[in-house]
Amino acid sequence: MPFDIHFEVTASLFLILLLIISSTRKRLEGFLYKTFRFYTIVCLVNNIVDIGATYMLYHYELFPRWLHWGANAYFFVMQFIIPTIFLSYIYGRIKRYTDRRRKWFVAMFLPALIGVMMTFSTYVTHLIFYLDDSGYHHGTLHGYLYFNSAAYAVISLIFAICWKKELNREFIHLVMMIAASALPVMIQMFFPHYLLTGVGTALCIYVMYLTSENQLDFSDQVSGAFNREAFLYELDELYKHAENVNIFIVALDNFKIINEIYGMEGGNELMRKLVKQLQKEFGELNVFRYGGDIFAVTVEGELELVKSRDIIYHIFRTPFDYKGLDVLLSACVCLIHSRNHDMKSIFSAIEYGVDQAKARGKGQFIEVERKTVDTIERRMAIEQAIVEQIKKKSFEVHYQPIVDAKEKCVVSLEALARLDVPKYGYVSPEEFIKIAEKNGTIVQIGKLVIEEVCRFINEENLIEKGIKYVEVNLSVVQCMREKLYKDIYGILEKYHIPPEMINLEITESAAAYSEARLLRNMARLSMKGLTFSLDDYGSGYSNIGYLVDMPFTIVKIDKYFIWGAMKKADTRSILENAIKMFKDINKLIVAEGIENQEMADMVTRLGADFIQGYYYSKPVKKDMVTDVLERLNREGGQ
C-alpha cells in the first residue's frame, strides 16, 4: 500500500520551527514552557518514526522484518497515547481554575491502554497490523486507531464544555485543538494513502502554544517580574518533583511614602529598577512579585544563602536614580526553606515571616526555621476555625459582668468574642483578631458578634434584668469602614434593639489610626443613641485629646494601670488624678482587671463608677449569664 508522506514531513518541519521560536522567545521558560516542549518533542519523534517506517516500507527488502515490526509498533503505541497528552493538557487547564478532584479521570486512559495492549499483542494476533513477504498490511482492528482518536476528541470536548465558565477566553482555543486533532484522522479514514496523523498533532501543539505560552498570564506588567500566579506554578512544580528551594521574601518598608513623594508613576519606576537589579543578580526566572510591595526570590542550594542575603541588602544600600535624584529603598527580608513546609503551609510561613520581620523594624532579617512550623500550623488552624465560624454565620460570644461600684449590682455586660480552635482549644482575642485583620475576615466577625449580641439581648430580655447596655469591641479595621454606621444600625433594626443598649468600645490605637473617618461614624451613631467607651486607657499613649474631640461617655482604665497603682504610690497618685480629671469632664469610669476586694476598694475610693474583673466573674457563656447575674445581685444586696 503506497503512502504519501509529504504532509508528515511538513508537519515535522513545522514542529521543529515551533520549538526554535518558543526557545528563542523565552516567554515562559521554567513554567508552562517545560510542558509544551515535552509534548512537542514527543509528537515530533513520533512523526519522524512514522516517516522512517514509511520509508522502510518502500524499501522493504533492505531492512530486517524485526525493524519493520518495531518501528510500526512504536508508531501505533504513540498514536494511541498522544491523544491522552491533549486530554491531560485540557484537564491541566481546568485544574488551574479549580481544585475539584476527578478520580474518574484515570479511567479516561482506558481507550489508550486497550490500544497499547492490542499493539503489543499484534505480533501474534495481527489485530492492528502484520508483516509478511509481500510487506505491511492493516489488521482486522486497525480501525480502532481512528476510534481511539475520536473517543479522546469527544472526551476532551466534554471536559471543555463542562468547565467552559472556568476556561473562559481559552474555551475557543481548546475546541480548536480538539477539532485539529480529530479532523485529519477522520480524513485519513477516507483517504488512507495520505498520512495525516502528524498534521493533527502538529496543529494541536500549535494551539497549545497559543494558549499556554501567554506572557500576560505570568508577568506583572508594572514591575516586570513574574507574577504571583507564576510563583504558585513554580512552587507547585517544585513540590511535585520533591525539589527543595530557598525563598527570600523581600517586603519593602513604607513604600506608601515613596508613592506619596514621587507619585504612583515614580513608585512604579523605582519598583521596576529594583526588579531589574534582582533579576541581574539572581536571574530573570527567579524573581517574582508576590503581591503589592512584596517580592519573592528563589535560590537553589544551601551554600549561597548568606551570600544571597548580602546581595539583596547591598541592592538596598545602593541608591536608585529617579530623574536625577538618589532614592534609597528599604526592605525587610525573610528566608523560607521549602523543605520545611508543604504547599499549603508555605504561604502561612511567608505571611508569618513578613509579620515577624516588620515587627522588629525597618530593614530587618528573619529566617523561618523548622521550629516555627508549630506556630504556623497554629495560625493556619486559627484561620480555618475563623472560616468555619463565618460559614456557620455565627460567632461564639462570652459575657463579663460590669458592677456598679456603689450599688454593688450588675449594670452592664462586656461582650467578648471567643474562638474554639480544634486541637488548641480557646485562643485569646488578641491572637485571632490580629489574624482576622490580616486575612480580611475581621469585618464579618464584627458583624456576627454584634448580631449575636442583639440576638442575646432579645432572647434573655436583658433590659428587664437590669442591664442598661452591652459593650461591644470594635477593631481598627471596622473603625476605618465607611459602612460601619449602616452595618451596626441595620443589625439593631433587624432585632428591634434600642440603640442605647449598645455601647461600642474603641481602643486608642483604633482612634489614632483612622481618626477622621471614625469621627464621622461616631457622630452618626451618637445621633441614633449609641454610646462609646475609650478602651484600655493607660496602656498606650493615653492621649487626652481623644476624650475632648470624640464623643466618648465612658473611659475604661487598663488593668495594668490598676495593678501598677496597687504596687506603687506614684502610679496610684497618677491614677487618682486621671480619674478626677475624667470626672471633671463628665466621663464615667470603668476599672478593669479587678481581682480581689482590696483592688475593688481602692478604685472605688479613687472614684471609679464601675468595676470589672475576675473578682466578680470571668467571662461566661451566654447560657450561664442569668445565673451569674442572680448571684452577683444577690451578694450585692446583702
XYZ file of C-alpha atoms in Angstrom:
638
model
C 0.000 0.000 0.000
C 1.707 3.260 -1.120
C 1.651 6.208 1.313
C 2.128 9.926 0.721
C 4.405 11.266 3.473
C 4.700 14.880 2.309
C 2.206 16.107 4.912
C 4.075 14.280 7.679
C 7.381 15.828 6.607
C 5.804 19.291 6.529
C 4.255 18.769 9.976
C 7.622 17.668 11.379
C 9.374 20.712 9.970
C 6.629 22.898 11.463
C 7.157 21.345 14.915
C 10.911 21.919 14.683
C 10.317 25.563 13.725
C 7.853 25.974 16.618
C 10.411 24.584 19.060
C 13.037 27.044 17.817
C 10.655 30.018 18.025
C 9.457 29.165 21.519
C 13.039 28.619 22.728
C 14.341 31.938 21.409
C 11.389 33.949 22.765
C 11.793 32.554 26.309
C 8.424 33.881 27.292
C 7.635 31.217 29.830
C 10.814 29.209 30.216
C 10.750 27.406 33.504
C 6.928 27.291 33.647
C 4.444 26.066 31.069
C 7.241 26.015 28.507
C 8.618 22.818 30.047
C 5.324 21.019 29.486
C 4.917 22.475 25.999
C 8.459 21.451 24.999
C 7.952 17.901 26.265
C 4.687 17.460 24.338
C 6.232 18.909 21.181
C 9.282 16.639 21.281
C 7.121 13.541 21.846
C 4.952 14.375 18.819
C 7.991 15.263 16.704
C 9.724 11.960 17.472
C 6.521 10.092 16.632
C 6.279 11.854 13.267
C 9.914 11.066 12.449
C 9.418 7.388 13.341
C 6.304 7.334 11.158
C 8.256 8.802 8.228
C 11.072 6.310 8.818
C 8.672 3.346 8.926
C 7.080 4.509 5.669
C 10.487 4.888 4.010
C 11.415 1.351 5.085
C 8.147 0.110 3.620
C 9.137 1.466 0.195
C 12.460 -0.373 0.532
C 11.066 -3.391 2.307
C 13.739 -5.832 1.264
C 16.618 -3.644 2.580
C 15.607 -3.818 6.254
C 15.061 -6.808 8.574
C 11.485 -7.657 9.407
C 12.008 -7.111 13.175
C 12.993 -3.478 12.493
C 9.862 -3.001 10.393
C 7.767 -4.501 13.159
C 9.444 -2.399 15.904
C 9.062 0.905 14.050
C 5.389 0.304 13.273
C 4.659 -0.945 16.799
C 6.264 2.194 18.272
C 4.263 4.382 15.901
C 0.929 2.780 16.855
C 1.683 2.831 20.586
C 2.406 6.540 20.386
C -0.653 7.186 18.232
C -2.797 5.643 20.959
C -1.025 7.599 23.737
C -0.722 11.058 22.133
C -4.464 11.877 22.485
C -4.074 11.347 26.248
C -1.482 14.125 26.224
C -4.006 16.599 24.854
C -6.670 15.397 27.290
C -4.181 15.860 30.134
C -3.459 19.353 28.853
C -7.136 20.325 28.910
C -7.549 18.775 32.343
C -4.484 20.700 33.498
C -6.023 23.984 32.313
C -9.144 23.148 34.295
C -7.082 22.398 37.405
C -5.629 25.886 37.097
C -9.037 27.285 37.914
C -10.486 24.741 40.315
C -9.318 22.272 42.940
C -12.133 19.806 42.212
C -10.832 16.264 42.153
C -11.842 13.991 39.287
C -10.959 10.485 40.424
C -12.540 9.039 37.334
C -10.041 10.973 35.213
C -7.707 7.960 35.439
C -10.349 5.855 33.708
C -10.063 8.160 30.702
C -6.772 6.455 29.833
C -8.612 3.177 29.278
C -9.075 3.520 25.456
C -5.348 4.191 25.027
C -4.441 1.305 27.326
C -6.544 -1.101 25.240
C -4.895 0.147 22.046
C -1.389 -0.280 23.503
C -2.191 -3.854 24.624
C -3.525 -4.726 21.180
C -0.374 -3.286 19.574
C 1.947 -5.376 21.741
C -0.106 -8.487 21.014
C -0.314 -7.815 17.289
C 2.895 -9.827 16.621
C 0.800 -12.901 17.353
C -2.807 -11.739 16.837
C -2.346 -9.450 13.784
C -5.089 -7.208 15.243
C -3.547 -3.831 14.333
C -1.081 -4.695 11.553
C 1.018 -7.585 10.298
C 4.006 -8.156 8.020
C 4.619 -10.909 5.509
C 6.815 -11.439 2.498
C 4.768 -9.011 0.453
C 5.082 -6.195 3.034
C 2.912 -4.266 5.502
C -0.879 -4.873 5.948
C -3.647 -3.455 8.131
C -5.018 -5.812 10.777
C -8.693 -6.570 11.452
C -8.904 -3.941 14.228
C -6.723 -1.319 12.582
C -9.745 0.998 12.613
C -9.506 1.109 16.434
C -6.816 3.755 15.921
C -9.463 6.093 14.494
C -11.928 5.170 17.222
C -9.293 5.989 19.870
C -8.680 9.458 18.404
C -12.422 10.119 18.092
C -13.026 8.977 21.689
C -10.451 11.373 23.072
C -11.755 14.199 20.929
C -15.243 13.649 22.388
C -13.938 13.327 25.969
C -11.852 16.487 25.590
C -14.854 18.351 24.202
C -16.962 17.226 27.168
C -14.273 18.449 29.574
C -14.052 21.799 27.811
C -17.835 22.290 27.779
C -18.311 21.243 31.419
C -15.754 23.826 32.545
C -16.483 26.440 29.912
C -17.032 29.106 32.556
C -13.711 28.418 34.268
C -11.798 28.284 30.987
C -13.484 31.484 29.751
C -11.460 33.012 26.891
C -9.440 29.791 26.384
C -12.545 27.767 25.564
C -12.476 28.522 21.833
C -8.775 27.613 21.667
C -9.424 24.259 23.268
C -12.281 23.494 20.899
C -9.934 24.366 18.019
C -7.356 21.937 19.390
C -9.922 19.139 19.617
C -11.054 19.785 16.037
C -7.446 19.905 14.825
C -6.833 16.513 16.411
C -9.958 14.786 15.088
C -10.348 16.143 11.547
C -7.073 14.873 9.973
C -7.698 11.394 11.394
C -11.234 11.374 10.001
C -9.960 12.498 6.582
C -7.373 9.709 6.613
C -10.172 7.167 7.118
C -11.475 8.070 3.641
C -8.082 8.689 2.032
C -5.864 6.051 3.681
C -2.914 6.606 1.341
C -2.332 10.048 2.887
C -0.573 10.107 6.260
C -2.230 12.939 8.237
C -1.943 11.945 11.894
C 1.198 14.075 12.278
C -0.666 17.056 10.835
C -3.323 16.710 13.543
C -0.797 16.546 16.361
C 1.183 19.474 14.935
C -1.950 21.627 14.801
C -2.791 20.650 18.390
C 0.696 21.606 19.544
C 0.347 24.971 17.847
C -2.962 25.715 19.593
C -1.345 24.591 22.851
C 1.431 27.092 22.175
C -1.076 29.871 21.623
C -2.925 29.167 24.874
C -0.164 28.172 27.273
C 2.676 30.379 26.130
C 0.956 33.592 27.119
C 3.309 36.058 28.745
C 0.439 38.105 30.202
C -0.659 35.108 32.276
C 2.569 35.046 34.236
C 4.109 38.517 34.023
C 3.498 41.501 36.263
C 3.089 44.411 33.885
C 4.005 47.050 36.485
C 7.288 45.692 37.845
C 8.453 43.435 35.007
C 8.858 40.437 37.325
C 6.923 37.195 37.084
C 3.651 37.490 38.969
C 2.075 35.638 41.874
C 0.452 33.056 39.589
C 3.859 32.206 38.166
C 5.206 31.862 41.713
C 2.367 29.474 42.601
C 3.028 27.464 39.451
C 6.748 27.239 40.198
C 6.113 26.088 43.783
C 3.624 23.516 42.572
C 6.223 22.117 40.174
C 8.862 22.024 42.917
C 6.643 20.067 45.268
C 5.534 17.699 42.529
C 9.142 16.768 41.847
C 10.182 16.842 45.520
C 12.755 19.563 44.843
C 13.998 21.895 47.582
C 14.401 25.616 47.109
C 15.110 28.592 49.363
C 12.834 31.593 49.106
C 13.814 35.134 50.073
C 10.753 37.291 50.656
C 11.565 40.984 50.186
C 8.950 43.259 51.788
C 9.518 46.953 51.083
C 9.353 49.317 54.064
C 6.961 52.281 53.931
C 6.587 52.130 50.160
C 3.379 54.108 50.578
C 5.530 57.109 51.489
C 7.582 56.595 48.317
C 4.357 56.734 46.283
C 3.264 59.882 48.110
C 6.585 61.620 47.467
C 7.246 60.556 43.881
C 3.720 59.659 42.786
C 2.444 56.314 41.514
C 4.489 56.660 38.330
C 7.651 57.268 40.322
C 6.896 54.396 42.698
C 6.335 52.039 39.758
C 9.563 53.171 38.101
C 11.554 52.564 41.286
C 9.918 49.156 41.607
C 10.993 48.285 38.046
C 14.566 49.370 38.802
C 14.585 47.168 41.899
C 13.308 44.176 39.919
C 15.966 44.682 37.243
C 18.672 44.604 39.906
C 17.238 41.459 41.482
C 16.946 39.814 38.055
C 20.521 40.802 37.241
C 21.804 39.123 40.412
C 19.508 36.100 40.646
C 18.237 35.559 37.087
C 15.043 36.641 35.406
C 13.322 33.319 36.115
C 13.850 33.548 39.887
C 12.237 36.901 40.694
C 8.502 37.208 41.380
C 6.153 39.917 42.536
C 4.345 38.145 45.350
C 1.851 40.960 45.818
C 1.794 44.723 46.420
C 5.256 45.760 47.613
C 6.393 42.198 48.402
C 8.718 40.220 46.124
C 9.998 36.639 46.167
C 13.445 35.476 45.055
C 14.172 31.756 44.705
C 17.683 30.430 45.312
C 18.823 26.822 44.933
C 21.445 25.309 47.229
C 22.312 25.983 50.856
C 25.847 27.294 50.390
C 24.819 30.540 48.693
C 22.245 31.699 51.254
C 24.436 34.093 53.239
C 25.879 35.487 50.019
C 22.376 35.867 48.531
C 21.144 37.718 51.621
C 24.134 40.072 51.453
C 23.486 40.721 47.760
C 19.866 41.676 48.494
C 20.884 44.106 51.222
C 23.649 45.522 49.023
C 20.990 46.346 46.414
C 19.073 48.329 49.024
C 22.181 50.132 50.268
C 22.752 51.465 46.748
C 20.590 54.496 45.797
C 18.290 54.206 42.776
C 18.338 57.044 40.288
C 14.976 58.646 39.568
C 15.010 61.794 37.427
C 18.422 62.756 38.747
C 17.536 62.084 42.383
C 19.150 59.396 44.528
C 16.392 57.371 46.193
C 17.154 54.818 48.896
C 14.689 52.000 49.405
C 14.481 49.805 52.476
C 13.060 46.308 52.949
C 12.589 43.581 55.495
C 13.761 40.184 54.290
C 12.723 36.735 55.457
C 14.176 33.410 54.372
C 11.949 30.355 53.984
C 13.084 26.806 53.179
C 10.575 24.856 51.087
C 11.705 21.588 52.689
C 10.156 22.708 55.995
C 6.679 23.254 54.562
C 4.102 21.753 52.267
C 2.287 23.629 49.520
C -0.480 24.603 51.911
C 1.604 25.898 54.801
C 4.313 27.732 52.888
C 2.073 30.755 52.322
C 1.342 30.967 56.026
C 5.104 30.762 56.559
C 5.607 33.694 54.188
C 2.982 35.772 55.973
C 4.399 34.825 59.357
C 7.959 35.678 58.303
C 6.974 39.088 56.905
C 4.979 39.916 60.050
C 7.866 38.968 62.333
C 10.426 40.905 60.303
C 8.199 44.004 60.117
C 7.564 43.829 63.863
C 11.314 44.111 64.503
C 11.631 47.300 62.461
C 12.850 48.573 59.095
C 15.438 46.568 57.185
C 15.214 43.522 59.445
C 16.006 39.920 58.508
C 14.371 36.772 59.831
C 14.778 33.108 58.938
C 11.667 30.976 59.320
C 13.191 27.870 60.844
C 11.787 24.397 61.319
C 10.786 25.066 64.920
C 8.405 27.803 63.777
C 6.311 25.256 61.864
C 4.213 24.638 65.005
C 3.494 28.355 65.236
C 2.497 28.452 61.594
C 0.299 25.362 61.954
C -1.417 27.008 64.912
C -2.029 30.108 62.828
C -3.468 28.029 59.993
C -5.742 26.211 62.444
C -6.989 29.556 63.762
C -7.635 30.805 60.228
C -9.571 27.637 59.421
C -11.623 27.930 62.619
C -12.495 31.528 61.724
C -13.610 30.444 58.247
C -15.784 27.685 59.725
C -17.493 30.117 62.106
C -18.165 32.541 59.276
C -19.621 29.716 57.172
C -21.970 28.891 60.053
C -22.922 32.598 60.194
C -22.385 32.686 63.945
C -19.574 33.547 66.322
C -19.268 32.479 69.918
C -19.563 35.340 72.419
C -18.895 35.274 76.163
C -20.067 37.953 78.573
C -18.341 39.552 81.592
C -20.409 41.495 84.134
C -19.629 45.116 84.977
C -20.641 46.074 88.531
C -21.754 49.461 89.861
C -19.056 50.444 92.397
C -21.510 51.907 94.888
C -24.700 49.875 94.423
C -22.784 46.573 94.005
C -25.220 45.391 91.328
C -24.565 44.418 87.703
C -25.434 47.258 85.338
C -23.866 46.123 82.088
C -22.002 43.342 80.286
C -18.980 43.308 78.030
C -19.356 41.035 75.010
C -16.115 39.207 74.247
C -15.641 37.179 71.049
C -14.264 33.692 71.649
C -12.817 31.172 69.205
C -12.583 27.469 69.972
C -9.867 26.016 67.718
C -9.675 22.223 67.250
C -6.523 20.802 68.872
C -5.711 24.131 70.569
C -8.899 24.982 72.476
C -9.916 28.587 73.113
C -7.420 31.149 71.836
C -7.248 34.723 73.065
C -8.941 37.514 71.084
C -5.564 39.302 70.950
C -4.307 36.392 68.839
C -7.173 35.634 66.488
C -8.259 39.259 65.997
C -4.814 40.131 64.600
C -5.034 37.178 62.232
C -8.559 38.153 61.185
C -7.452 41.722 60.497
C -4.645 40.347 58.349
C -6.738 37.965 56.249
C -9.694 40.319 55.886
C -12.272 38.351 57.892
C -12.480 40.831 60.798
C -15.393 42.713 59.233
C -17.507 39.553 59.013
C -16.546 38.641 62.581
C -17.570 42.100 63.783
C -20.976 41.821 62.140
C -21.543 38.320 63.513
C -20.593 39.401 67.054
C -22.956 42.382 67.037
C -25.710 40.200 65.610
C -25.102 37.563 68.298
C -25.233 40.255 70.997
C -28.515 41.660 69.669
C -29.981 38.174 69.474
C -28.888 37.509 73.062
C -30.399 40.782 74.331
C -33.723 39.711 72.847
C -33.622 36.085 73.980
C -32.650 36.842 77.595
C -34.685 40.049 77.872
C -31.703 41.779 79.483
C -33.497 45.100 79.916
C -35.882 43.561 82.477
C -32.872 42.039 84.279
C -31.411 45.463 84.972
C -28.799 45.516 82.202
C -28.570 49.051 80.856
C -26.237 48.286 77.941
C -23.847 45.735 76.481
C -20.339 46.767 75.493
C -19.061 45.534 72.108
C -15.467 45.945 70.921
C -14.648 47.485 67.562
C -11.424 46.591 65.741
C -9.183 49.029 63.879
C -10.417 47.725 60.512
C -14.068 48.161 61.498
C -13.424 51.746 62.609
C -11.987 52.502 59.166
C -15.075 51.306 57.298
C -17.308 53.942 55.775
C -20.195 51.477 56.082
C -19.754 50.977 59.840
C -22.835 53.058 60.573
C -25.023 51.110 58.148
C -23.678 47.754 59.352
C -24.435 48.395 63.024
C -27.693 50.253 62.715
C -29.028 47.724 60.203
C -28.499 44.903 62.732
C -30.133 46.935 65.543
C -33.206 47.495 63.394
C -33.332 43.820 62.419
C -33.602 42.721 66.065
C -35.507 45.805 67.284
C -32.807 46.663 69.820
C -32.867 50.172 71.339
C -29.621 51.919 70.315
C -28.876 52.878 73.912
C -28.498 49.164 74.688
C -25.226 49.074 72.732
C -22.004 50.726 73.878
C -19.117 50.483 71.410
C -15.600 50.078 72.825
C -12.790 51.653 70.819
C -9.100 51.371 71.679
C -6.714 54.311 71.500
C -4.832 52.632 68.651
C -8.030 52.414 66.604
C -8.855 56.047 67.319
C -5.382 57.155 66.299
C -5.335 55.039 63.135
C -8.435 56.465 61.486
C -9.487 59.489 63.492
C -11.305 61.451 60.774
C -13.318 58.525 59.446
C -14.045 57.276 62.948
C -15.341 60.717 63.974
C -17.866 60.638 61.121
C -19.090 57.179 62.108
C -19.278 58.075 65.797
C -21.266 61.229 65.039
C -23.827 59.286 63.010
C -24.198 56.529 65.587
C -24.340 59.004 68.512
C -27.255 60.774 66.850
C -29.119 57.446 66.934
C -28.432 56.955 70.637
C -25.422 54.642 70.753
C -22.681 55.430 73.281
C -18.913 54.902 73.195
C -16.148 53.813 75.556
C -12.443 54.557 75.229
C -10.941 51.146 75.984
C -7.614 50.261 77.622
C -6.791 53.792 78.760
C -3.285 53.797 80.206
C -1.923 51.026 78.001
C -0.744 53.296 75.189
C -0.017 56.975 74.769
C -3.080 57.919 76.841
C -3.843 60.941 74.711
C -6.453 63.080 76.477
C -7.247 64.685 73.112
C -9.391 61.701 72.114
C -11.714 62.394 75.053
C -12.061 66.033 74.035
C -12.579 65.532 70.303
C -14.627 62.320 70.281
C -17.996 61.602 71.918
C -16.795 59.059 74.497
C -19.039 58.760 77.544
C -17.009 56.077 79.327
C -13.280 55.627 79.949
C -12.100 52.087 80.682
C -8.835 52.122 82.613
C -6.469 49.340 81.609
C -5.846 46.574 84.130
C -2.066 47.071 84.085
C -2.559 50.688 85.156
C -4.706 49.446 88.047
C -2.238 46.725 89.017
C 0.630 49.248 88.951
C -1.312 51.534 91.271
C -1.597 48.697 93.762
C 2.186 48.371 93.939
C 3.463 51.950 93.686
C 2.249 55.112 95.386
C 3.388 57.279 92.459
C 1.292 55.266 89.985
C -1.648 55.370 92.392
C -1.362 59.166 92.577
C -1.351 59.398 88.758
C -4.403 57.129 88.603
C -6.244 59.218 91.200
C -5.617 62.436 89.329
C -6.566 60.846 85.997
C -9.891 59.686 87.423
C -10.530 63.143 88.905
C -9.771 64.734 85.538
C -12.206 62.390 83.759
C -14.900 63.127 86.323
C -14.398 66.854 85.824
C -15.205 66.466 82.112
C -18.234 64.274 82.897
C -16.852 60.879 81.887
C -17.837 57.645 83.572
C -15.005 55.411 84.750
C -14.716 51.622 84.459
C -11.814 49.990 86.315
C -10.736 46.782 84.558
C -8.822 43.778 85.852
C -10.091 43.812 89.461
C -9.075 40.526 91.077
C -9.687 40.974 94.830
C -11.521 43.032 97.445
C -8.513 45.245 98.116
C -8.348 46.345 94.473
C -12.098 46.909 94.382
C -11.927 49.088 97.493
C -9.016 51.118 96.079
C -10.665 52.011 92.741
C -13.959 52.743 94.500
C -12.159 55.093 96.864
C -10.406 56.791 93.955
C -13.741 57.475 92.260
C -14.359 54.678 89.719
C -18.029 54.327 88.766
C -17.934 50.706 87.618
C -15.768 47.681 88.315
C -14.949 44.766 86.013
C -12.752 41.767 86.675
C -12.329 38.179 87.814
C -13.151 39.190 91.389
C -16.784 39.292 90.312
C -16.796 36.915 87.381
C -14.774 35.633 84.461
C -16.339 35.967 81.011
C -19.002 33.244 80.788
C -21.006 31.595 78.028
C -24.412 33.059 77.331
C -26.293 30.189 78.965
C -24.541 30.987 82.279
C -25.149 34.744 82.287
C -28.510 34.621 84.089
C -27.090 32.551 86.954
C -24.108 34.910 87.325
C -26.385 37.975 87.341
C -28.612 36.490 90.018
C -25.620 35.535 92.187
C -23.883 38.913 91.938
C -27.061 40.916 92.519
C -27.938 38.711 95.474
C -24.466 39.130 97.006
C -24.507 42.868 96.340
C -27.868 43.302 98.069
C -26.766 41.577 101.250
